Coordinates of C-alpha atoms in Angstrom, one line a residue:
Chain R
X26 CA 0.0 0.0 0.0
X27 CA 3.0 2.3 0.2
X28 CA 3.7 4.4 -2.8
X29 CA 7.0 3.5 -4.5
X30 CA 9.8 6.1 -4.7
X31 CA 9.0 6.4 -8.5
X32 CA 5.4 7.2 -7.7
X33 CA 6.5 9.9 -5.2
X34 CA 8.8 11.2 -7.9
X35 CA 5.7 11.7 -10.0
X36 CA 4.2 13.9 -7.3
X37 CA 7.4 15.8 -6.7
X38 CA 7.2 16.8 -10.4
X39 CA 4.3 19.1 -9.5
X40 CA 6.6 21.4 -7.4
X41 CA 7.3 24.7 -9.1
X42 CA 10.6 26.3 -9.8
X43 CA 12.1 28.9 -12.2
X44 CA 13.6 28.3 -15.6
X45 CA 15.5 30.6 -17.9
X46 CA 13.9 29.8 -21.3
X47 CA 15.8 29.9 -24.5
X48 CA 12.7 30.2 -26.6
X49 CA 9.8 32.4 -27.2
X50 CA 6.3 31.0 -26.8
X51 CA 2.8 32.4 -26.1
X52 CA 0.8 31.4 -23.0
X53 CA 0.3 27.6 -22.6
X54 CA -3.1 26.8 -21.4
X55 CA -2.5 23.6 -19.5
X56 CA -5.1 21.8 -17.4
X57 CA -2.9 22.3 -14.3
X58 CA -2.7 26.1 -15.0
X59 CA -1.5 28.6 -17.5
X60 CA 2.2 29.1 -18.0
X61 CA 4.0 31.9 -19.7
X62 CA 4.1 33.7 -22.0
X63 CA 7.8 32.8 -22.4
X64 CA 10.5 35.1 -23.7
X65 CA 14.0 34.0 -24.1
X66 CA 16.2 35.3 -21.3
X67 CA 13.3 36.2 -18.9
X68 CA 12.8 33.8 -16.0
X69 CA 9.5 32.0 -15.7
X70 CA 7.9 29.7 -13.1
X71 CA 6.9 26.2 -14.3
X72 CA 6.3 22.8 -12.6
X73 CA 9.4 20.6 -12.2
X74 CA 8.3 18.0 -14.7
X75 CA 8.0 20.6 -17.5
X76 CA 11.3 22.2 -16.5
X77 CA 13.1 18.9 -16.8
X78 CA 11.3 18.1 -20.0
X79 CA 12.4 21.4 -21.6
X80 CA 15.9 21.1 -20.1
X81 CA 16.4 17.7 -21.6
X82 CA 15.8 19.3 -25.0
X83 CA 18.2 22.1 -24.1
X84 CA 15.3 24.6 -24.4
X85 CA 16.0 26.2 -21.1
X86 CA 18.3 26.4 -18.1
X87 CA 17.1 25.5 -14.6
X88 CA 17.4 28.2 -11.9
X89 CA 17.9 26.2 -8.7
X90 CA 15.4 26.9 -6.0
X91 CA 16.8 29.1 -3.2
X92 CA 17.2 26.1 -0.9
X93 CA 19.2 24.1 -3.3
X94 CA 22.4 26.0 -2.5
X95 CA 25.5 25.4 -0.5
X96 CA 24.9 28.3 1.9
X97 CA 21.3 27.4 2.7
X98 CA 22.0 23.7 3.0
X99 CA 24.9 24.2 5.3
X100 CA 22.7 26.1 7.7
X101 CA 19.9 23.6 7.4
X102 CA 22.3 20.7 8.1
X103 CA 23.5 22.4 11.3
X104 CA 19.9 23.0 12.4
X105 CA 19.0 19.4 11.7
X106 CA 22.0 17.9 13.5
X107 CA 21.5 20.1 16.6
X108 CA 17.7 19.6 16.9
X109 CA 16.4 16.4 18.5
X110 CA 13.2 16.7 16.5
X111 CA 12.8 16.9 12.7
X112 CA 13.2 20.3 11.2
X113 CA 10.8 21.6 8.6
X114 CA 12.2 20.9 5.1
X115 CA 12.1 23.7 2.5
X116 CA 10.0 21.4 0.4
X117 CA 8.0 18.2 1.0
X118 CA 9.8 16.7 -1.9
X119 CA 13.3 18.0 -1.3
X120 CA 15.0 14.7 -1.9
X121 CA 13.1 13.7 -5.0
X122 CA 13.5 17.2 -6.5
X123 CA 17.2 17.3 -5.8
X124 CA 17.6 13.8 -7.3
X125 CA 15.7 14.6 -10.5
X126 CA 17.5 17.9 -11.0
X127 CA 20.9 16.3 -10.5
X128 CA 20.0 13.5 -12.9
X129 CA 19.2 15.9 -15.8
X130 CA 21.3 19.0 -15.3
X131 CA 23.8 19.0 -12.5
X132 CA 25.7 21.7 -14.4
X133 CA 22.9 24.2 -13.6
X134 CA 23.6 23.9 -9.9
X135 CA 26.6 25.9 -8.5
X136 CA 28.9 23.8 -6.3
X137 CA 26.9 20.7 -7.4
X138 CA 29.1 18.1 -5.6
X139 CA 29.0 20.1 -2.4
X140 CA 25.2 20.5 -2.6
X141 CA 24.8 16.8 -3.3
X142 CA 26.9 15.9 -0.3
X143 CA 25.0 18.3 2.0
X144 CA 21.6 16.9 1.0
X145 CA 22.9 13.4 1.6
X146 CA 24.2 14.4 5.1
X147 CA 20.8 16.0 6.0
X148 CA 19.0 12.8 4.7
X149 CA 21.3 10.6 6.7
X150 CA 20.9 12.6 9.9
X151 CA 17.1 12.5 9.6
X152 CA 17.2 8.8 8.8
X153 CA 19.2 8.0 11.9
X154 CA 16.8 10.1 14.0
X155 CA 14.0 8.3 12.4
X156 CA 15.4 4.9 13.1
X157 CA 15.8 5.7 16.8
X158 CA 12.3 7.2 17.0
X159 CA 10.8 4.1 15.4
X160 CA 12.6 1.7 17.9
X161 CA 11.5 3.9 20.8
X162 CA 8.0 3.9 19.6
X163 CA 7.9 0.1 19.3
X164 CA 9.6 -0.4 22.6
X165 CA 7.1 1.8 24.4
X166 CA 4.2 0.0 22.8
X167 CA 2.5 3.4 22.0
X168 CA -0.6 3.5 19.8
X169 CA 0.0 6.8 18.1
X170 CA 2.5 9.6 17.7
X171 CA 3.0 13.0 16.2
X172 CA 5.5 13.1 13.3
X173 CA 5.5 16.7 12.1
X174 CA 8.0 17.7 9.5
X175 CA 8.6 14.2 8.3
X176 CA 8.5 14.0 4.5
X177 CA 6.8 11.2 2.5
X178 CA 10.0 9.7 1.1
X179 CA 11.3 9.4 4.7
X180 CA 8.1 7.7 5.7
X181 CA 8.5 5.2 2.9
X182 CA 11.9 4.3 4.2
X183 CA 10.5 2.9 7.4
X184 CA 7.4 1.4 5.8
X185 CA 6.7 -1.5 5.8
X186 CA 9.0 -2.5 8.7
X187 CA 7.4 0.0 11.1
X188 CA 3.8 -0.4 10.0
X189 CA 3.8 -4.2 9.7
X190 CA 5.6 -4.7 13.1
X191 CA 3.0 -2.4 14.8
X192 CA 0.1 -4.3 13.1
X193 CA 1.4 -7.7 14.2
X194 CA 2.0 -6.4 17.8
X195 CA -1.5 -5.0 17.9
X196 CA -2.8 -8.3 16.6
X197 CA -1.0 -10.1 19.4
X198 CA -2.2 -7.7 22.1
X199 CA -5.7 -8.1 20.9
X200 CA -5.3 -11.9 21.1
X201 CA -4.8 -11.5 24.9
X202 CA -8.4 -10.2 25.1
X203 CA -9.6 -13.1 22.9
X204 CA -7.9 -15.7 25.1
X205 CA -9.4 -14.2 28.2
X206 CA -12.9 -14.3 26.6
X207 CA -12.4 -17.9 25.6
X208 CA -11.1 -18.9 29.1
X209 CA -14.2 -17.3 30.6
X210 CA -16.3 -19.8 28.6
X211 CA -17.5 -17.7 25.8
X212 CA -18.2 -19.4 22.4
X213 CA -16.4 -18.3 19.3
X214 CA -19.5 -16.4 18.0
X215 CA -19.7 -14.6 21.3
X216 CA -16.0 -13.7 21.2
X217 CA -16.4 -12.4 17.7
X218 CA -19.4 -10.4 18.6
X219 CA -17.7 -8.9 21.7
X220 CA -14.7 -7.9 19.7
X221 CA -16.6 -6.7 16.7
X222 CA -15.1 -3.5 15.8
Chain Q
X1 CA -3.9 -5.5 -11.5
X2 CA -2.3 -7.7 -8.9
X3 CA -3.3 -7.9 -5.3
X4 CA 0.4 -7.8 -4.6
X5 CA 0.0 -4.1 -5.1
X6 CA -1.8 -4.0 -1.8
X7 CA 1.3 -5.1 0.1
X8 CA -0.4 -5.7 3.4
X9 CA 1.1 -7.3 6.4
X10 CA 0.1 -10.9 7.2
X11 CA -3.4 -11.4 8.6
X12 CA -5.1 -14.7 9.0
X13 CA -7.6 -15.6 6.4
X14 CA -9.4 -18.6 4.9
X15 CA -6.9 -19.0 2.1
X16 CA -3.8 -18.1 4.1
X17 CA -1.4 -21.0 3.9
X18 CA 0.5 -20.1 7.0
X19 CA -2.7 -20.3 8.9
X20 CA -3.6 -23.7 7.6
X21 CA -0.1 -25.0 8.2
X22 CA 0.0 -23.6 11.7
X23 CA -3.2 -25.4 12.6
X24 CA -1.3 -28.7 12.0
X25 CA 0.7 -28.2 15.2
X26 CA 0.3 -31.2 17.4
X27 CA -1.4 -30.9 20.8
X28 CA -1.0 -33.5 23.5
X29 CA -4.5 -34.8 24.4
X30 CA -6.0 -37.4 26.6
X31 CA -9.3 -39.1 25.8
X32 CA -12.0 -38.6 28.4
X33 CA -14.2 -41.5 27.2
X34 CA -14.2 -44.5 24.9
X35 CA -14.3 -43.4 21.4
X36 CA -15.6 -46.0 19.0
X37 CA -13.9 -46.4 15.7
X38 CA -11.3 -43.8 16.5
X39 CA -8.4 -46.1 16.8
X40 CA -6.8 -44.6 13.8
X41 CA -6.1 -41.5 15.7
X42 CA -3.3 -43.3 17.6
X43 CA -1.1 -45.0 15.0
X44 CA 0.9 -46.8 17.7
X45 CA -2.0 -49.1 18.7
X46 CA -4.0 -51.5 16.7
X47 CA -7.4 -51.4 18.3
X48 CA -10.4 -50.2 16.3
X49 CA -11.6 -48.2 19.2
X50 CA -9.8 -45.7 21.4
X51 CA -10.0 -46.3 25.1
X52 CA -10.6 -43.6 27.7
X53 CA -7.4 -42.3 29.1
X54 CA -5.3 -42.8 26.0
X55 CA -2.6 -40.2 25.3
X56 CA -2.8 -39.1 21.7
X57 CA -1.5 -36.2 19.8
X58 CA -3.9 -34.3 17.6
X59 CA -3.5 -31.3 15.3
X60 CA -5.0 -28.1 16.6
X61 CA -7.9 -28.1 14.3
X62 CA -8.9 -31.6 15.5
X63 CA -8.2 -30.9 19.1
X64 CA -10.5 -27.9 18.9
X65 CA -13.4 -29.9 17.6
X66 CA -12.9 -32.8 20.0
X67 CA -12.5 -30.6 23.1
X68 CA -15.5 -28.4 22.8
X69 CA -16.8 -27.6 26.2
X70 CA -20.3 -29.1 25.9
X71 CA -19.0 -32.5 24.7
X72 CA -15.4 -32.7 25.6
X73 CA -14.1 -36.0 24.0
X74 CA -10.6 -35.1 24.9
X75 CA -8.8 -32.9 27.4
X76 CA -5.6 -31.2 26.3
X77 CA -2.4 -29.7 27.4
X78 CA -0.3 -27.2 25.6
X79 CA 2.6 -28.5 23.5
X80 CA 5.9 -28.5 25.4
X81 CA 7.4 -25.5 23.6
X82 CA 4.6 -23.4 25.0
X83 CA 5.1 -24.6 28.6
X84 CA 6.1 -22.4 31.4
X85 CA 9.8 -23.3 31.3
X86 CA 10.2 -22.5 27.7
X87 CA 8.2 -19.3 28.1
X88 CA 10.7 -18.2 30.9
X89 CA 13.6 -18.8 28.5
X90 CA 11.9 -16.7 25.9
X91 CA 11.1 -14.0 28.4
X92 CA 14.7 -13.7 29.5
X93 CA 16.5 -13.5 26.1
X94 CA 13.9 -13.3 23.4
X95 CA 16.2 -12.2 20.6
X96 CA 18.5 -15.1 21.0
X97 CA 16.1 -18.0 20.8
X98 CA 15.8 -20.1 17.7
X99 CA 12.0 -20.0 17.1
X100 CA 12.2 -22.4 14.2
X101 CA 13.2 -25.1 16.6
X102 CA 10.2 -24.4 18.8
X103 CA 7.9 -25.3 16.0
X104 CA 7.7 -24.3 12.4
X105 CA 5.0 -21.7 13.1
X106 CA 5.5 -20.6 16.6
X107 CA 3.5 -17.4 16.6
X108 CA 0.7 -18.4 14.4
X109 CA 0.2 -21.7 16.2
X110 CA 0.3 -19.8 19.5
X111 CA -2.5 -17.5 18.4
X112 CA -4.6 -20.6 17.6
X113 CA -3.7 -22.4 20.8
X114 CA -4.9 -19.4 22.8
X115 CA -8.4 -20.2 21.7
X116 CA -8.3 -23.8 23.0
X117 CA -9.8 -24.6 26.4
X118 CA -6.8 -24.7 28.6
X119 CA -5.5 -22.9 31.7
X120 CA -2.3 -22.0 29.9
X121 CA -4.1 -20.2 27.1
X122 CA -4.1 -16.8 28.8
X123 CA -0.5 -17.0 29.8
X124 CA 0.7 -17.9 26.3
X125 CA -1.2 -15.1 24.8
X126 CA 0.2 -12.7 27.3
X127 CA 3.8 -13.7 26.6
X128 CA 3.6 -13.2 22.9
X129 CA 3.7 -9.4 22.4
X130 CA 6.8 -8.9 24.4
X131 CA 8.7 -11.6 22.6
X132 CA 7.8 -10.2 19.2
X133 CA 8.5 -6.7 20.3
X134 CA 12.1 -7.4 21.5
X135 CA 12.8 -9.6 18.5
X136 CA 11.5 -7.0 16.0
X137 CA 13.7 -4.3 17.7
X138 CA 16.7 -6.7 17.3
X139 CA 15.8 -7.2 13.6
X140 CA 15.6 -3.5 13.0
X141 CA 19.3 -2.9 12.1
X142 CA 19.7 -5.9 9.8
X143 CA 17.2 -5.4 7.0
X144 CA 18.6 -2.2 5.7
X145 CA 22.1 -3.4 5.5
X146 CA 24.0 -3.3 2.3
X147 CA 23.2 -6.1 -0.1
X148 CA 26.8 -7.2 -0.5
X149 CA 26.5 -8.7 3.0
X150 CA 25.6 -12.3 2.4
X151 CA 23.6 -13.0 5.5
X152 CA 22.6 -11.4 8.8
X153 CA 24.9 -13.9 10.5
X154 CA 27.8 -11.9 9.2
X155 CA 26.3 -8.7 10.6
X156 CA 25.4 -10.2 13.9
X157 CA 28.9 -11.3 14.3
X158 CA 29.8 -7.6 14.0
X159 CA 26.9 -6.1 15.8
X160 CA 26.4 -8.9 18.2
X161 CA 22.8 -8.2 18.9
X162 CA 20.7 -8.6 15.9
X163 CA 18.2 -11.3 15.2
X164 CA 19.8 -14.2 13.2
X165 CA 17.9 -15.0 10.1
X166 CA 17.7 -18.8 10.6
X167 CA 16.2 -18.2 14.0
X168 CA 13.3 -16.3 12.7
X169 CA 9.7 -17.5 12.7
X170 CA 7.9 -17.3 9.3
X171 CA 6.0 -14.2 10.5
X172 CA 9.3 -12.4 11.3
X173 CA 10.8 -13.6 8.0
X174 CA 7.9 -12.0 6.2
X175 CA 8.3 -8.7 8.0
X176 CA 12.1 -8.9 7.3
X177 CA 11.8 -9.7 3.6
X178 CA 9.1 -7.0 3.0
X179 CA 11.3 -4.5 4.8
X180 CA 14.4 -5.6 3.0
X181 CA 12.7 -5.3 -0.4
X182 CA 11.3 -1.9 0.3
X183 CA 14.7 -0.7 1.6
X184 CA 16.5 -2.0 -1.5
X185 CA 13.9 -0.4 -3.8
X186 CA 14.6 3.0 -2.1
X187 CA 18.4 2.5 -2.3
X188 CA 18.2 1.6 -6.0
X189 CA 16.1 4.7 -6.6
X190 CA 18.4 7.0 -4.6
X191 CA 21.5 5.7 -6.4
X192 CA 20.0 5.8 -9.9
Chain C
X3 CA 0.5 31.6 -37.6
X4 CA -1.1 28.4 -38.9
X5 CA -2.5 26.2 -36.2
X6 CA -2.3 28.9 -33.6
X7 CA -3.3 27.4 -30.4
X8 CA -6.1 29.3 -28.9
X9 CA -7.4 29.5 -25.5
X10 CA -10.4 27.1 -25.3
X11 CA -13.7 28.7 -24.5
X12 CA -15.6 28.0 -21.4
X13 CA -18.5 26.3 -23.3
X14 CA -16.2 23.4 -23.9
X15 CA -15.7 23.1 -20.3
X16 CA -11.9 23.5 -20.5
X17 CA -9.5 26.3 -20.0
X18 CA -6.8 27.6 -17.9
X19 CA -6.9 28.4 -14.3
X20 CA -8.0 32.0 -15.0
X21 CA -11.5 30.8 -15.8
X22 CA -13.1 29.6 -12.6
X23 CA -16.5 28.5 -13.8
X24 CA -15.2 25.9 -16.2
X25 CA -17.5 23.1 -15.1
X26 CA -19.8 22.2 -12.4
X27 CA -20.2 19.2 -10.2
X28 CA -23.5 18.7 -8.4
X29 CA -23.3 18.1 -4.7
X30 CA -26.2 15.8 -4.0
X31 CA -26.7 16.7 -0.4
X32 CA -26.6 20.5 -0.8
X33 CA -28.3 20.4 -4.2
X34 CA -26.0 23.1 -5.5
X35 CA -23.3 23.1 -8.1
X36 CA -19.8 23.2 -6.7
X37 CA -17.4 24.7 -9.2
X38 CA -13.7 24.3 -9.2
X39 CA -10.9 25.1 -11.6
X40 CA -9.2 22.3 -13.5
X41 CA -6.2 22.9 -11.3
X42 CA -8.2 22.3 -8.2
X43 CA -9.8 19.2 -9.8
X44 CA -6.3 17.9 -10.5
X45 CA -5.2 18.5 -6.9
X46 CA -8.3 16.7 -5.7
X47 CA -7.5 13.7 -7.9
X48 CA -3.9 13.7 -6.6
X49 CA -5.3 13.5 -3.0
X50 CA -7.8 10.8 -4.0
X51 CA -5.0 8.8 -5.5
X52 CA -2.8 9.0 -2.4
X53 CA -5.7 8.2 -0.1
X54 CA -6.8 5.2 -2.1
X55 CA -3.2 4.0 -2.4
X56 CA -2.7 4.1 1.3
X57 CA -6.1 3.2 2.8
X58 CA -6.7 -0.4 3.6
X59 CA -10.3 -0.3 2.5
X60 CA -12.1 0.9 -0.5
X61 CA -12.9 4.6 -0.3
X62 CA -15.9 6.3 -2.0
X63 CA -15.2 6.6 -5.7
X64 CA -14.5 10.0 -7.3
X65 CA -16.6 9.2 -10.3
X66 CA -17.7 12.7 -11.2
X67 CA -14.3 14.1 -10.8
X68 CA -12.8 11.5 -13.0
X69 CA -15.4 11.9 -15.7
X70 CA -14.9 15.7 -15.7
X71 CA -11.1 15.2 -16.0
X72 CA -11.5 12.7 -18.8
X73 CA -13.7 15.3 -20.6
X74 CA -11.0 17.9 -20.1
X75 CA -8.4 15.5 -21.5
X76 CA -10.5 14.7 -24.6
X77 CA -10.9 18.4 -25.3
X78 CA -7.2 19.0 -24.7
X79 CA -6.3 16.3 -27.2
X80 CA -8.7 17.8 -29.8
X81 CA -7.2 21.2 -29.4
X82 CA -3.5 20.1 -29.4
X83 CA -4.1 18.3 -32.7
X84 CA -4.3 21.7 -34.2
X85 CA -0.7 22.6 -33.2
X86 CA 2.2 22.2 -35.5
X87 CA 4.5 19.2 -34.9
X88 CA 7.5 21.4 -34.1
X89 CA 5.6 23.5 -31.7
X90 CA 7.2 23.4 -28.3
X91 CA 3.8 23.3 -26.6
X92 CA 2.8 20.1 -28.3
X93 CA 5.3 18.1 -26.2
X94 CA 4.3 19.7 -23.0
X95 CA 0.6 19.3 -23.6
X96 CA 1.1 15.7 -24.6
X97 CA 3.1 15.0 -21.5
X98 CA 0.5 16.6 -19.3
X99 CA -2.2 14.5 -20.8
X100 CA -0.1 11.3 -20.3
X101 CA 0.6 12.2 -16.7
X102 CA -3.1 12.7 -15.9
X103 CA -4.1 9.5 -17.8
X104 CA -1.5 7.6 -15.8
X105 CA -2.9 9.0 -12.5
X106 CA -6.4 8.1 -13.4
X107 CA -5.6 4.6 -14.6
X108 CA -3.4 3.9 -11.6
X109 CA -6.2 5.1 -9.3
X110 CA -8.7 2.8 -11.0
X111 CA -6.2 -0.1 -10.9
X112 CA -5.6 0.3 -7.2
X113 CA -9.4 0.1 -6.7
X114 CA -9.8 -2.9 -8.8
X115 CA -7.0 -4.7 -6.8
X116 CA -9.0 -4.0 -3.6
X117 CA -12.2 -5.1 -5.2
X118 CA -10.7 -8.4 -6.2
X119 CA -9.1 -8.9 -2.8
X120 CA -12.2 -8.2 -0.7
X121 CA -14.7 -9.4 -3.2
X122 CA -17.1 -11.3 -1.0
X123 CA -17.0 -8.7 1.8
X124 CA -17.7 -5.9 -0.7
X125 CA -20.6 -7.9 -2.2
X126 CA -22.1 -8.4 1.3
X127 CA -21.8 -4.6 2.0
X128 CA -23.3 -3.8 -1.4
X129 CA -26.2 -6.2 -0.8
X130 CA -27.0 -5.0 2.7
X131 CA -26.5 -1.3 1.9
X132 CA -29.4 1.1 2.4
X133 CA -30.6 2.2 -1.0
X134 CA -30.3 5.8 0.0
X135 CA -26.7 5.4 1.0
X136 CA -24.2 5.8 -1.9
X137 CA -22.3 2.8 -3.1
X138 CA -18.6 2.3 -2.5
X139 CA -18.2 1.4 -6.1
X140 CA -19.0 2.9 -9.5
X141 CA -21.6 1.1 -11.7
X142 CA -18.8 -0.3 -13.8
X143 CA -16.9 -1.5 -10.7
X144 CA -20.1 -3.2 -9.4
X145 CA -20.5 -5.0 -12.7
X146 CA -16.8 -6.0 -12.5
X147 CA -17.3 -7.3 -9.0
X148 CA -20.3 -9.4 -9.9
X149 CA -18.5 -11.0 -12.9
X150 CA -15.4 -11.5 -10.9
X151 CA -17.2 -13.4 -8.1
X152 CA -19.1 -15.5 -10.7
X153 CA -15.8 -16.4 -12.4
X154 CA -14.0 -17.1 -9.2
X155 CA -16.8 -19.3 -7.7
X156 CA -17.2 -21.2 -10.9
X157 CA -13.4 -21.8 -11.1
X158 CA -13.4 -23.0 -7.5
X159 CA -16.3 -25.3 -8.2
X160 CA -14.7 -26.8 -11.3
X161 CA -11.3 -27.2 -9.8
X162 CA -12.2 -28.3 -6.4
X163 CA -15.5 -28.6 -4.8
X164 CA -17.2 -30.6 -7.4
X165 CA -14.8 -33.4 -6.7
X166 CA -15.7 -33.4 -3.0
X167 CA -18.4 -35.3 -1.2
X168 CA -21.9 -33.9 -1.9
X169 CA -22.4 -32.6 1.6
X170 CA -19.2 -30.5 1.3
X171 CA -19.7 -29.0 -2.1
X172 CA -21.3 -25.7 -1.1
X173 CA -19.0 -22.7 -1.1
X174 CA -19.4 -20.5 1.9
X175 CA -18.6 -16.9 1.1
X176 CA -19.0 -15.8 4.7
X177 CA -16.0 -17.9 5.8
X178 CA -14.0 -17.3 2.7
X179 CA -14.3 -13.5 2.6
X180 CA -11.5 -11.3 3.9
X181 CA -12.2 -7.8 5.0
X182 CA -9.7 -5.1 4.9
X183 CA -7.4 -4.7 7.9
X184 CA -8.7 -1.6 9.5
X185 CA -6.0 -2.0 12.2
X186 CA -3.2 -1.1 9.8
X187 CA -1.0 1.7 10.9
X188 CA -0.5 4.6 8.6
X189 CA 0.7 8.2 8.4
X190 CA -1.7 11.0 8.0
X191 CA -1.7 14.8 7.6
X192 CA -4.5 16.8 9.2
X193 CA -6.2 19.4 7.1
X194 CA -9.1 20.3 9.5
X195 CA -9.0 20.3 13.3
X196 CA -10.6 17.1 14.5
X197 CA -10.9 15.0 17.6
X198 CA -10.9 11.2 17.7
X199 CA -11.0 8.5 20.3
X200 CA -8.1 6.1 20.0
X201 CA -8.4 2.7 21.7
X202 CA -5.4 0.5 22.1
X203 CA -5.3 -3.3 22.0
X204 CA -5.8 -3.4 25.8
X205 CA -9.1 -1.6 25.5
X206 CA -7.9 1.7 27.0
X207 CA -9.3 4.7 25.2
X208 CA -7.7 8.1 24.8
X209 CA -9.0 11.2 23.2
X210 CA -6.6 12.7 20.7
X211 CA -7.0 16.1 19.1
X212 CA -5.7 16.4 15.6
X213 CA -4.6 20.0 14.8
X214 CA -4.6 21.2 11.2
X215 CA -1.2 21.0 9.7
X216 CA 0.2 18.3 12.0
X217 CA 1.2 14.8 10.9
X218 CA 0.7 11.6 12.9
X219 CA 1.2 7.8 12.8
X220 CA -1.9 6.0 14.0
X221 CA -4.1 3.0 13.4
X222 CA -6.5 3.4 10.5
X223 CA -9.7 2.4 12.4
X224 CA -10.2 5.5 14.6
X225 CA -9.6 7.9 11.6
X226 CA -11.3 6.0 8.9
X227 CA -14.4 8.2 8.8
X228 CA -12.3 11.4 8.5
X229 CA -10.7 10.4 5.2
X230 CA -13.6 10.6 2.8
X231 CA -14.6 14.0 4.3
X232 CA -11.2 15.4 3.7
X233 CA -10.4 16.2 7.3
X234 CA -7.3 14.1 7.1
X235 CA -5.2 13.0 4.1
X236 CA -3.1 9.9 4.1
X237 CA 0.6 10.3 3.3

């Protein structure tokens, strides 16, 4: 039931960013909104999937979003490492967007190698926090928790381990009630009725 | 259009093979009355009938039917691996025990045994969540390890505290494999 | 310029985001037309896809939204056929249409997988449903369900039960049916302040308030009724 990383990539494609077009074009009336008009040399905002499509044909240059820069990410990394909780990411799809942009046009990102490494460091830091949080949650036997600022891709990294373990533990705990009802002499229909949810 | 797309965790169902296999686990029973024509239940004896007081091992599904409270043809005890002494061992060091040795479907059989008429049923049910909890925590580090590692035994030699693969119950194996596959999918995507 | 792409007029029911009254959807309960822009419709379909993907059970179908979107796609294809092959917009429009088609077919495929998995349970729900209450399935899905069950039962009879003793030949859908596991754990994002009662396996209950904008991991059962209304979205 969990979306695959590729499916999340599809959704990440909706995020908007700026491009520097190398072409002229009147307004595009797309279902998802109007874009343009485009004039060569004048920046324009488009969804990521269009940006990458045009970039792959060399029809534009990608202007990296403000957060995809060495300076911003260095600050973010520090914040993330210092904080015991998850910091708010500049975009829900920060990892997918970075990956897609690096795939198509790393040359459009200044200090690309450095930026890549910083994103990886931030990801690793969050992953390790996540792993600890998951184990604490299982250990405590809690039934719900707040997980603000966690992005979908990060949630996918702990599914299905986290969700399946919790489900089986819940099933086992429920069985204790079942066993007690049977011991008390209830029939199976009665047990099913009592536990009918 | 495959139902594999649903990727759910295991839950018992009519068609679930694990459930059916788990119900084969043998339960020690004692006949409470003479059972005519039931000699076949005890392969070690040749009589056509089964005398009262005979010790016989029946699979869970048969024991359940034969021990129904209104007409208990047999009385039963829990299999030895679910007895108090074994439960104590599991309670002390859950992550180390080889659950495969304790029965091919330890958890699944236990869940079915809990619904049989026996004093031990409650206690068995109560012991299960803690065992799974500790073992799942021990499993946590191993599924996301790099694929070049051949087996979790290599890792546990290094980490010293993870759950060995060949000690895992089928339920744990399923959680482990699903987690490993998802983790590898994500890794592949990140690296591509 | 030959084949100039023109902005579609509102009578066709398509257009850019600048034209808000592009189509209507009747809201049965309020008996008024709810209008939304194509962009909003697309966002709604995205949410519907994600919810359907993650929810253990079958959610109410977004039939009208899908039909509206398919209409938009058809009109878009008609209009883009007027563009020149070299026009840069052609590629973009085509890709957008492909993306939306993928979303819709994936959504329908997820639903069909659930319908197959929980076939007998859904049939029972459908048969016992109050005629005023809306069905969980579209008319096409209901037809699919009926045929699927017929095929499955006939297959089981041919392969198995007809070879068994006469007293054991009857198939019992009540015992064979699986219902969705409402005790699955999942992540959700809250869009409207809500309050729910969470009960754990030991029977203890706790009231939990869900603030708009927060995210939680929780069992599906206590929040199931909040998903169709849009108070929470699954992530």
